[in-house]
Coordinates of C-alpha atoms and ligand atoms in Angstrom, one line a residue:
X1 CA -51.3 -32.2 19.9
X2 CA -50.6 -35.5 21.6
X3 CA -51.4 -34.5 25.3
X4 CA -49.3 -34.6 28.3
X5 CA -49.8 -37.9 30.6
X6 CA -49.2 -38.6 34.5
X7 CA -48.5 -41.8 35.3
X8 CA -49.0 -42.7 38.7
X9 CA -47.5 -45.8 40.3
X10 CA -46.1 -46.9 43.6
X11 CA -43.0 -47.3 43.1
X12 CA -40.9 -45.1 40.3
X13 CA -38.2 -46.3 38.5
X14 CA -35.9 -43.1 38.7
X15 CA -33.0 -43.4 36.3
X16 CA -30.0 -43.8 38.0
X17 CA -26.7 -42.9 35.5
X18 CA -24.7 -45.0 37.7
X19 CA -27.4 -48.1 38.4
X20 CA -28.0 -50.7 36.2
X21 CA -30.7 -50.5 33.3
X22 CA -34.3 -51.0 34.9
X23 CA -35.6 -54.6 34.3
X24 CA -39.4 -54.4 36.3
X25 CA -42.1 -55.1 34.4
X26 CA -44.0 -51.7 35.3
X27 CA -40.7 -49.4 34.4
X28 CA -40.6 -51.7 30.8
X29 CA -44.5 -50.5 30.4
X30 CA -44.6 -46.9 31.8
X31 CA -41.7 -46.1 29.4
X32 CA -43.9 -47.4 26.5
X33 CA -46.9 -45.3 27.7
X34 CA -44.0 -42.5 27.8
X35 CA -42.4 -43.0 24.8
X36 CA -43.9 -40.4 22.6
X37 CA -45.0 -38.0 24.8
X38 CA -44.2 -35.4 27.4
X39 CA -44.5 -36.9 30.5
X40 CA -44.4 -37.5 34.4
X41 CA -44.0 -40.3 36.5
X42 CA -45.1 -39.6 40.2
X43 CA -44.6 -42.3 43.1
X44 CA -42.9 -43.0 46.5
X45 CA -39.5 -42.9 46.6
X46 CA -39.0 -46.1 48.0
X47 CA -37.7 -43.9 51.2
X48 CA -38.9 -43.7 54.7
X49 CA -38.9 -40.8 56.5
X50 CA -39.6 -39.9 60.1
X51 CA -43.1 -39.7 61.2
X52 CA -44.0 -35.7 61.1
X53 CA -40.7 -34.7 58.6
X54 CA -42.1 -32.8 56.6
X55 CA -40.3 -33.6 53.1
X56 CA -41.7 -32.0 49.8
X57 CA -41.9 -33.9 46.5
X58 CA -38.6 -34.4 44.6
X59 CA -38.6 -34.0 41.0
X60 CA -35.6 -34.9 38.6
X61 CA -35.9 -34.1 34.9
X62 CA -34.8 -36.0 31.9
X63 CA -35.2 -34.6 28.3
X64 CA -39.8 -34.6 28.3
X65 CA -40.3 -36.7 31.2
X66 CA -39.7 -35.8 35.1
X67 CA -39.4 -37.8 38.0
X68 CA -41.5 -36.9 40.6
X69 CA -41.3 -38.6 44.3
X70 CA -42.4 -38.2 47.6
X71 CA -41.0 -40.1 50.6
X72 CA -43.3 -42.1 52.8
X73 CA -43.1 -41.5 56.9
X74 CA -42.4 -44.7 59.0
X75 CA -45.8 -45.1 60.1
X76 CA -47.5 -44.6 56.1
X77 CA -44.8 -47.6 55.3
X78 CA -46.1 -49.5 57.8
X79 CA -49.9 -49.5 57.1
X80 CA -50.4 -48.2 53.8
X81 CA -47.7 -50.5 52.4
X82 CA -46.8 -53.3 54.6
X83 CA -50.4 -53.5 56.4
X84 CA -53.4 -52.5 53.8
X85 CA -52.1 -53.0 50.3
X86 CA -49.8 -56.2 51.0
X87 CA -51.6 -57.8 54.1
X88 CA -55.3 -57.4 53.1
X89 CA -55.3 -56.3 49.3
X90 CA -52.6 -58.6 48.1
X91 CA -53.5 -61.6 49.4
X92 CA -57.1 -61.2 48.8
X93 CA -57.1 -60.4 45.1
X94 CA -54.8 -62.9 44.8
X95 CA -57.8 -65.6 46.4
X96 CA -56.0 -66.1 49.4
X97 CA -59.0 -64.3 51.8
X98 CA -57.1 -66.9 54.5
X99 CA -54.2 -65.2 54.3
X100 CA -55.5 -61.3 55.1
X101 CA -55.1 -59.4 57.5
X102 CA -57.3 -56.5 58.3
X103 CA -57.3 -53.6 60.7
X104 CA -59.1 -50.6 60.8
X105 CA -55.6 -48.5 61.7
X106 CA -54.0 -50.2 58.4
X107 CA -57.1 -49.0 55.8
X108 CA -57.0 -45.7 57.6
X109 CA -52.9 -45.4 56.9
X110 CA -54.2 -46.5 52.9
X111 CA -56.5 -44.1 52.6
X112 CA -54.7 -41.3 54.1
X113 CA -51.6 -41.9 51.5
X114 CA -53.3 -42.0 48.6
X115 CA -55.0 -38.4 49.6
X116 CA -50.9 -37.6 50.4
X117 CA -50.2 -38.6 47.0
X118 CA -53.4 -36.5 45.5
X119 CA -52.3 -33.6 47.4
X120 CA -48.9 -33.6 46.4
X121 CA -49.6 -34.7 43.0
X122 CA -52.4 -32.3 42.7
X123 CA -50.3 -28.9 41.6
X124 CA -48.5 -30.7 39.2
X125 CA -51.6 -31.5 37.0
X126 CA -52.8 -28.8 34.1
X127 CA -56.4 -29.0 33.1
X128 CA -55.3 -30.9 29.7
X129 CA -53.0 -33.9 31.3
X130 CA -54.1 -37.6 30.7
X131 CA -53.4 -39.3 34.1
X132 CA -52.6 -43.5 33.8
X133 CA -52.9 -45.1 37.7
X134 CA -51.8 -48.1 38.6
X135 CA -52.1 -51.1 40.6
X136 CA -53.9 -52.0 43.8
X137 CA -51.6 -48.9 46.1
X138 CA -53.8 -46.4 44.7
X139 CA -57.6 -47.7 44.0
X140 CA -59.0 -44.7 45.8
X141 CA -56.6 -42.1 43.9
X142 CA -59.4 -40.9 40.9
X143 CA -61.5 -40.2 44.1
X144 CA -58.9 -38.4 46.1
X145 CA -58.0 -36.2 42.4
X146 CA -61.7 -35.4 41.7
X147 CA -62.4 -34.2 45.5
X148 CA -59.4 -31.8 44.4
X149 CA -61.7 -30.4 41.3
X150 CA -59.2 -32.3 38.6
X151 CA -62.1 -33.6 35.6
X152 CA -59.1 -34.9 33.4
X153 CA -59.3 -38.2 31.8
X154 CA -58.1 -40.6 34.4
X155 CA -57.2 -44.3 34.0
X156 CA -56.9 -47.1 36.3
X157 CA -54.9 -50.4 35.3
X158 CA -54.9 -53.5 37.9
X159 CA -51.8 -55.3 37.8
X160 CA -52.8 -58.5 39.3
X161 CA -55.9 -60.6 39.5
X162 CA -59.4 -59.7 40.1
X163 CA -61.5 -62.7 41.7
X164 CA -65.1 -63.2 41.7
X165 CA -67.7 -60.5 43.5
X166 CA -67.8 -63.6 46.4
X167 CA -64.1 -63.0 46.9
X168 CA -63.8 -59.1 46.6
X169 CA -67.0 -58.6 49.4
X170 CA -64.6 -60.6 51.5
X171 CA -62.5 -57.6 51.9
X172 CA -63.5 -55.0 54.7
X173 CA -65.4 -51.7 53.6
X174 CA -64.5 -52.8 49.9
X175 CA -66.8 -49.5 48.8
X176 CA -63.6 -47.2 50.0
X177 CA -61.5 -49.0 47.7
X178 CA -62.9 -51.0 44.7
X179 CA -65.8 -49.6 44.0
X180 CA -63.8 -46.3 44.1
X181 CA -62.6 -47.7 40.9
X182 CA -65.9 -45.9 39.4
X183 CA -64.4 -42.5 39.3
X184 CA -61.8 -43.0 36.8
X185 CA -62.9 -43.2 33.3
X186 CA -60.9 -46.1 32.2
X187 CA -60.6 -49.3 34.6
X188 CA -57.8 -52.1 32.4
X189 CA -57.3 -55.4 33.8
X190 CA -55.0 -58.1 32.7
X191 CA -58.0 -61.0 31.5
X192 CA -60.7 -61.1 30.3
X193 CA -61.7 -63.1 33.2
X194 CA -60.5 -60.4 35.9
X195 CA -62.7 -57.8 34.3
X196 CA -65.6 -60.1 33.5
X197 CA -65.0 -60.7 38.0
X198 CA -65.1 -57.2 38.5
X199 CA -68.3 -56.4 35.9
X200 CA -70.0 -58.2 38.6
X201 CA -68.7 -56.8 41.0
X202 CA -70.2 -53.4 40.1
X203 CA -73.3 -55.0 38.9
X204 CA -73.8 -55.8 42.5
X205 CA -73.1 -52.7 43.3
X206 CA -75.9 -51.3 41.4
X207 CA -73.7 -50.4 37.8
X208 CA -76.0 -50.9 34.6
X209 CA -73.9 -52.2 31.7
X210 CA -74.5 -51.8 27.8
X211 CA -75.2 -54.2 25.6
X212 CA -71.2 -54.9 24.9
X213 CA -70.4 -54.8 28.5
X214 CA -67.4 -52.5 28.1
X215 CA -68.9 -49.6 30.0
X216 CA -71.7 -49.2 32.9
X217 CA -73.1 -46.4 34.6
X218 CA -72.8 -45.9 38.0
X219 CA -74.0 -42.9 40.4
X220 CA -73.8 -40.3 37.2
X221 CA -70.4 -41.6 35.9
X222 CA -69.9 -43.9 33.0
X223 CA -66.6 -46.3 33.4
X224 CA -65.2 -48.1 30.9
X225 CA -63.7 -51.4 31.8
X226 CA -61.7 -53.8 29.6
X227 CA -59.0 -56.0 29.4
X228 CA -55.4 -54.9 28.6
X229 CA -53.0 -58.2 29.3
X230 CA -49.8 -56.5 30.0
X231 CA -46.7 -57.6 27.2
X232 CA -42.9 -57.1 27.4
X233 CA -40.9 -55.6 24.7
X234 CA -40.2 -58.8 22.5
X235 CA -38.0 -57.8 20.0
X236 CA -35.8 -55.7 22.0
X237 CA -35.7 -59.3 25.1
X238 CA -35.3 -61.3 22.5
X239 CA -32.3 -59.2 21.4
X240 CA -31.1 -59.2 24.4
X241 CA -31.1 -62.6 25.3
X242 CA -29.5 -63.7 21.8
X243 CA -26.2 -61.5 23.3
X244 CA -26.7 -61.9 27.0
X245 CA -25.8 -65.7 26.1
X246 CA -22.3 -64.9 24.6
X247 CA -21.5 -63.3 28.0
X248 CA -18.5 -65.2 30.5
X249 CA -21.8 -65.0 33.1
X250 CA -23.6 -67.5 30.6
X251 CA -20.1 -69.6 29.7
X252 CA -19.5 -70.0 34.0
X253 CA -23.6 -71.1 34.2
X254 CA -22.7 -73.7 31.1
X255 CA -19.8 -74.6 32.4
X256 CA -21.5 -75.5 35.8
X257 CA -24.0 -77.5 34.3
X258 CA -22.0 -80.0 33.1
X259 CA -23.8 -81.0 29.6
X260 CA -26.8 -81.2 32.3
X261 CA -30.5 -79.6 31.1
X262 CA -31.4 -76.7 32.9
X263 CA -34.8 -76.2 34.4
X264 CA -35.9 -72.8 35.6
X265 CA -37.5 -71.0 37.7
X266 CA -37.4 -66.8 38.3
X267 CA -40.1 -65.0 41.0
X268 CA -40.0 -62.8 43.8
X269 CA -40.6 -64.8 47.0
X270 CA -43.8 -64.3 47.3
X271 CA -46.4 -66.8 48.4
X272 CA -48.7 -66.3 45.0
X273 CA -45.7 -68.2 43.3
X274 CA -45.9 -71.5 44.1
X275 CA -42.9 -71.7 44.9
X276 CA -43.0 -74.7 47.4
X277 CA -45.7 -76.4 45.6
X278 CA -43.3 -76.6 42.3
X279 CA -40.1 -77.8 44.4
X280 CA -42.8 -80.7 45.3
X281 CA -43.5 -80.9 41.3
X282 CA -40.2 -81.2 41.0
X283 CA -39.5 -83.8 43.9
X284 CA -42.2 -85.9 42.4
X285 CA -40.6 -85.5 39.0
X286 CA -37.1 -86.8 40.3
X287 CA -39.3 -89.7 42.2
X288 CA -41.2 -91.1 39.0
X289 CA -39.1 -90.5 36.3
X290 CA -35.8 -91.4 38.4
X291 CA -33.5 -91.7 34.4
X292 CA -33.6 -88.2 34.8
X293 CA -31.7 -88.1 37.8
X294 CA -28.3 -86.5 37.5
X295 CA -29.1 -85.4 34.0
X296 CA -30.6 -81.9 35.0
X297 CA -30.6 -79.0 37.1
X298 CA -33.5 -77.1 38.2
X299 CA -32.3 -73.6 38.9
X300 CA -35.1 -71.5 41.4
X301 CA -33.7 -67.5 41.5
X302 CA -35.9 -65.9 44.1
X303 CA -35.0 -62.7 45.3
X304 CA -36.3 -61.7 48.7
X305 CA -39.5 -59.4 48.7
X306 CA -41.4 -57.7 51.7
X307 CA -39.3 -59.0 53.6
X308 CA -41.2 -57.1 57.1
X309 CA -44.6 -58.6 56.0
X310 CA -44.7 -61.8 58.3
X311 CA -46.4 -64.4 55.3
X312 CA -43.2 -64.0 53.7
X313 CA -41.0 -64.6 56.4
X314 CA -42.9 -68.0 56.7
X315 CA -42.4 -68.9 52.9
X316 CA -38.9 -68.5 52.8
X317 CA -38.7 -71.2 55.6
X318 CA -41.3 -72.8 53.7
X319 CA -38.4 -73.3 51.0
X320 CA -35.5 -73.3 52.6
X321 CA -36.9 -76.5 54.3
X322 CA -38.3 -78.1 51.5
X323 CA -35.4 -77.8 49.2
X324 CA -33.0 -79.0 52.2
X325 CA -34.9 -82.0 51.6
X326 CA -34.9 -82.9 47.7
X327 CA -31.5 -81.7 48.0
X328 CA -30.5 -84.0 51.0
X329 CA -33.3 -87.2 50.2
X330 CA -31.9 -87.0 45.2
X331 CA -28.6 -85.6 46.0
X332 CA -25.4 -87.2 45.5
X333 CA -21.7 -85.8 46.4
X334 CA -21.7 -84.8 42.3
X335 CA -24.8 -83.2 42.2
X336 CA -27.2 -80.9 43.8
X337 CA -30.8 -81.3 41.8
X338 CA -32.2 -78.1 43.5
X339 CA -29.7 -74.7 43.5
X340 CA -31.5 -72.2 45.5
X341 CA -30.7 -68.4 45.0
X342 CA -32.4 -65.6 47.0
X343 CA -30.6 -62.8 45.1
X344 CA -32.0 -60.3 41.7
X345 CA -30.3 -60.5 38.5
X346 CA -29.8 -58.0 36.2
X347 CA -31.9 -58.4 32.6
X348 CA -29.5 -59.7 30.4
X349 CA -28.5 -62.0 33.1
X350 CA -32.0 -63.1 33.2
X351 CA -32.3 -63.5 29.6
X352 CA -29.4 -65.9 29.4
X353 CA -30.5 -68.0 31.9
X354 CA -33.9 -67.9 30.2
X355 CA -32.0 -69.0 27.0
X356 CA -30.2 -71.7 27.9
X357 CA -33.2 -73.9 30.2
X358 CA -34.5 -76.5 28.3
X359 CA -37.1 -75.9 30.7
X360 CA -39.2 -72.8 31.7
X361 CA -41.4 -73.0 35.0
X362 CA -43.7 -70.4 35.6
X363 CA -46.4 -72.5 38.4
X364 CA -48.0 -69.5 40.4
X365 CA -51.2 -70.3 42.1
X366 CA -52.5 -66.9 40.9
X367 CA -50.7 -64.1 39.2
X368 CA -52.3 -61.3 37.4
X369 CA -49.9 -61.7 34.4
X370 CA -46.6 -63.2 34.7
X371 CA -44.1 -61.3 32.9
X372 CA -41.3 -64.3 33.6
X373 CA -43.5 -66.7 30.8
X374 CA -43.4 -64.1 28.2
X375 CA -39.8 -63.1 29.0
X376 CA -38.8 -67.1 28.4
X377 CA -40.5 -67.0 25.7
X378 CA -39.3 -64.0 23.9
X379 CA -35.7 -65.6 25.0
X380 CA -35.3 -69.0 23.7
X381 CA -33.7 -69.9 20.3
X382 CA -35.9 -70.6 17.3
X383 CA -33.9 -73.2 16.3
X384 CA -33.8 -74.9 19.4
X385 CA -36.4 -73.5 21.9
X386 CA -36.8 -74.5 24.9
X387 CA -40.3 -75.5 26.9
X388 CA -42.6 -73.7 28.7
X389 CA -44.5 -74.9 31.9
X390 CA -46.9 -72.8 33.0
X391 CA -49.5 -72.8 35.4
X392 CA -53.5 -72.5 34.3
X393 CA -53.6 -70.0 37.1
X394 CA -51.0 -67.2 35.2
X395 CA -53.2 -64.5 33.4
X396 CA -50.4 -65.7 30.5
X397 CA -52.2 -68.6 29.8
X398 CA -55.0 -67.2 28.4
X399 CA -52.7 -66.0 25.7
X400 CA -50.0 -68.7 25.4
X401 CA -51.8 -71.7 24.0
X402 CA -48.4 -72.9 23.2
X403 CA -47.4 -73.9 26.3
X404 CA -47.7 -77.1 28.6
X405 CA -50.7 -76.0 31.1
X406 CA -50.5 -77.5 34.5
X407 CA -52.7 -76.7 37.8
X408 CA -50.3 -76.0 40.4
X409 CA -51.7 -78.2 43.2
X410 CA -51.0 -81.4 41.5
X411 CA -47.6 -82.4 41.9
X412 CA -48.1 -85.6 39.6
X413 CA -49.0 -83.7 36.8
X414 CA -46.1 -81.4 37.3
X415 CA -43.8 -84.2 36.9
X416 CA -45.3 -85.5 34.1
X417 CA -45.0 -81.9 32.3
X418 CA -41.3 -81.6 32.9
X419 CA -40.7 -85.0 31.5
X420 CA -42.9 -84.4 28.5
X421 CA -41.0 -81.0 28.2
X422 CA -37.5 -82.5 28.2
X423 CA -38.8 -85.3 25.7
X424 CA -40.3 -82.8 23.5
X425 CA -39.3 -83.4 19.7
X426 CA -37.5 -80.7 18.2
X427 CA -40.2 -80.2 15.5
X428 CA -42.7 -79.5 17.9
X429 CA -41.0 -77.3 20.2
X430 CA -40.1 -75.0 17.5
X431 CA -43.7 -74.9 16.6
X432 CA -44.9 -74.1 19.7
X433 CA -42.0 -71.6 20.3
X434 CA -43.4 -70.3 16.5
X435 CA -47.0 -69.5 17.5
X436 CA -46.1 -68.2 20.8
X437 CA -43.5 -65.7 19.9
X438 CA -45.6 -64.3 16.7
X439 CA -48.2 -63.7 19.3
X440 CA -46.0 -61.8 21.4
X441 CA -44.4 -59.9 19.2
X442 CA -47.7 -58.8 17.8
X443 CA -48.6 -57.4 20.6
X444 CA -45.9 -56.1 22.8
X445 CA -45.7 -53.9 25.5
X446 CA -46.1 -50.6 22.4
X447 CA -49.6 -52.4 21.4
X448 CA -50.6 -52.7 25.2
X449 CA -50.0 -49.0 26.3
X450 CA -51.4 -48.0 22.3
X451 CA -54.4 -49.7 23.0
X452 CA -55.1 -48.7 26.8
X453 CA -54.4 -44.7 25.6
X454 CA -56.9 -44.9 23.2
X455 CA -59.4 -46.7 25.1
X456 CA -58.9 -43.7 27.4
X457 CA -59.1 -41.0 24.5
X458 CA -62.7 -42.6 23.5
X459 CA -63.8 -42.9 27.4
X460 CA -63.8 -39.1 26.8
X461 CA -65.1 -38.6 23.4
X462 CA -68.2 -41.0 24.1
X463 CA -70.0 -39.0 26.5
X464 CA -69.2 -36.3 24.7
X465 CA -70.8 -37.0 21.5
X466 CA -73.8 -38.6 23.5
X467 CA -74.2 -35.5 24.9
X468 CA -73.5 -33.4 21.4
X469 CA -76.4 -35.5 19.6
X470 CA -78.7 -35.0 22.8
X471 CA -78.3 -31.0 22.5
X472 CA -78.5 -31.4 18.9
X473 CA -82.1 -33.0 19.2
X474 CA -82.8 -30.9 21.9
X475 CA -81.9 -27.6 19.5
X476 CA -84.3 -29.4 17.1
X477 CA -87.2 -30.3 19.3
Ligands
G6P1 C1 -46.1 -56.9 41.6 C2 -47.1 -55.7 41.7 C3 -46.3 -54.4 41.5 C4 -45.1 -54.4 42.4 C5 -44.2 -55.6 42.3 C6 -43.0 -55.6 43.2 O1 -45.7 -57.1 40.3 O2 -48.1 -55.8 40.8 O3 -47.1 -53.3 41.7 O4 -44.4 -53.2 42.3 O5 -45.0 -56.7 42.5 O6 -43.5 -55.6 44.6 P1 -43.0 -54.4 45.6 O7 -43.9 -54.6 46.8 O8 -41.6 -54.7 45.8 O9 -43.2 -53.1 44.9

């Protein structure tokens, strides 16, 4: 009997008959984990409520899986969400320890909605449930669960980066959160290089690790910890984009273009992006390899994100200013180098635009993953693929050797990238595009939540059999 799982996330993609088809990354991945099993997917709401409502847990049902969602008051919002996990947590996993943060009130608001989500999630859980957590919202939730008596196999996977034990003692009273990671049975991070980061981390905080380093003891528990780099569905994004490019939004974009090559860019707004530092790249670009001007278009699609947190107020200025300027110093009355949108598009959208760039940049100064590289990938035509860019800094490069690596910060070597990508012989980019995608579609988003589910059925049946050969030798001593 395949048993039940939880999944627990921050947010929950709740189907919506009249919306339009999820695209996040996390709704792709928990409806792999999902897939083949009964199932529930707990989370905020994405609603506020006002401070003392009371407002129970809303659950919505669809065929084996249920919905189940609690609203957060205005106060929780404000420092469990806008304050702790995106003013201190964010920016600090993602290296930017100048950027946080801290107060005291904010990790007390974090701590007291992930026991809110324990509670409520609490009476849902049966003694034989598998329960998946993830992301940096909920570090503490194994803790809060076992406090509550639930022993079920509980596992933990960490969306975005891990830096080095230097970085991570940066951030206040880290034992309430990261270290809390040691009462789950299964930690998953994206690289190998964010787990080897946090195997360190619990080493200084007194873990012993086998020989293989994949598990460590620590205050009576024993905690796997590997790497799980988080995939898309290929076959069925690669589909998509193949007829998402046959649709009148992909003839108006071609149209516009004007027999121009597209370059393009797709992130939230979000300062772990780059975003400024690749409109420079791209400035530089137009500056030393001026026979490319007026012969492409770089495309940036940016939708707004945390929009109340003030760091990203300031890098939307950030951008606005600096593309004012490319725009206003390359520019001519027929053409605009830089287009600039700040709204989200829907998949297939996505996967047409992805289709038709002859260029794909992906240049964040840290990201855990970066789904948009695998998406461009999956996208392109065989026949005629396009290029990706991408930055040494995305978790993706560790798997996609097939792509031009650049370091963000050097705006010369961005230039020279997108002129080596536009040059690229056909030959070669299909060869690339060849490796790449065969690696992708080998292990796709099925594999990843496969693999992490099993990891999490041996976390349980190790200890176990350690413990059935110790009473076995005991009987026999
Ligand atoms: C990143 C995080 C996710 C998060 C997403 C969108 O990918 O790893 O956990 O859901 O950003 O951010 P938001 O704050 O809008 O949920």
């Amino acid at each position: 009997m395949v048993p039940r799982l939880i999944v627990v996330s921050n947010r929950v993609a709740v189907p919506d008959p009249e919306g339009p088809r999820q695209a996040g990354g996390l709704a792709v991945a928990v409806n792999a984990a999902l897939k083949h099993r009964e199932g529930i997917w707990f989370g905020w709401s994405g609603e506020i409520s006002e401070d003392g409502a009371e407002t129970s847990p809303r659950v919505i049902t669809r065929r084996q899986r249920s919905f189940v969602t609690i609203d957060l008051s205005a106060t929780d919002f404000q420092e469990y969400y806008n304050g702790f996990a995106n003013r201190v947590l964010w920016p600090i996993l993602h290296y930017r320890v100048d950027l946080a943060e801290f107060t005291a009130v904010d990790l007390g608001g974090y701590l007291r909605v992930n026991a809110r989500f324990a509670e409520a999630l609490s009476r849902f859980i049966r003694p034989d449930d598998w329960i998946w957590v993830h992301d940096y919202h909920l570090l503490p939730l194994a803790k809060e669960l076992r406090a509550r008596g639930h022993d079920n196999p509980i596992g933990f996977f960490l969306h975005i980066p891990c830096p080095s034990p230097d970085i991570l003692m940066a951030l206040p009273q880290h034992a309430e959160t990261m270290a809390t990671l040691a009462q789950y049975d299964l930690v998953g991070t994206q690289t190998e290089h964010d787990a080897e980061n946090l195997r360190h981390y619990f080493e200084q905080q007194g873990a012993t690790f086998g020989r293989n380093r994949v598990a460590f003891d620590l205050d009576g528990r024993r905690v796997q910890l590997r790497s799980f780099p988080v995939a898309i569905a290929t076959k069925v994004y690669a589909r998509t984009a193949r007829t998402a490019i046959r649709s009148d939004f992909a003839a108006e974009m071609r149209d516009s273009l004007n027999s121009r090559k597209l370059i393009l860019g797709v992130d939230r707004l979000d300062y772990s992006k780059g975003i400024p530092h690749r409109i420079q790249g791209f400035g530089q670009f137009l500056e030393t390899f001026p026979q490319w001007r007026h012969h492409v278009t770089y495309l940036q699609v940016t939708p707004k994100s945390r929009s109340e947190v003030p760091e990203y107020a300031d890098i939307n200025q950030t951008v606005i200013t600096l593309v004012g300027q490319i725009n206003g110093r390359y520019g001519e009355p027929a053409w605009t180098p830089i287009r600039y949108v700040n709204r989200a598009y829907s998949r297939a959208s996505l996967a047409a635009l992805y289709r038709m760039a002859a260029v794909g940049l992906v240049t964040p100064l840290r990201d855990g993953m970066n789904l948009v590289a695998k998406e461009y990938i999956a996208a392109q035509d065989p026949e005629d693929p396009g290029v990706l860019v991408l930055s040494q800094f995305a978790g993706a490069a560790e798997e996609l050797d097939g792509a031009l690596l650049v370091n963000p910060l050097e705006a010369e070597a961005m230039a020279a990238a997108i002129d080596t990508a536009l040059q690229m012989p056909l030959a070669e980019r299909q060869e690339r595009h060849r490796r790449m995608y065969r690696h992708l579609s080998a292990n796709d988003i099925d594999r990843w939540a496969e693999r992490f589910l099993s990891a999490l059925a041996e976390s349980q049946q190790a200890p176990r059999l350690f413990d059935n050969l110790r009473s076995l030798f005991v009987a026999r001593g």
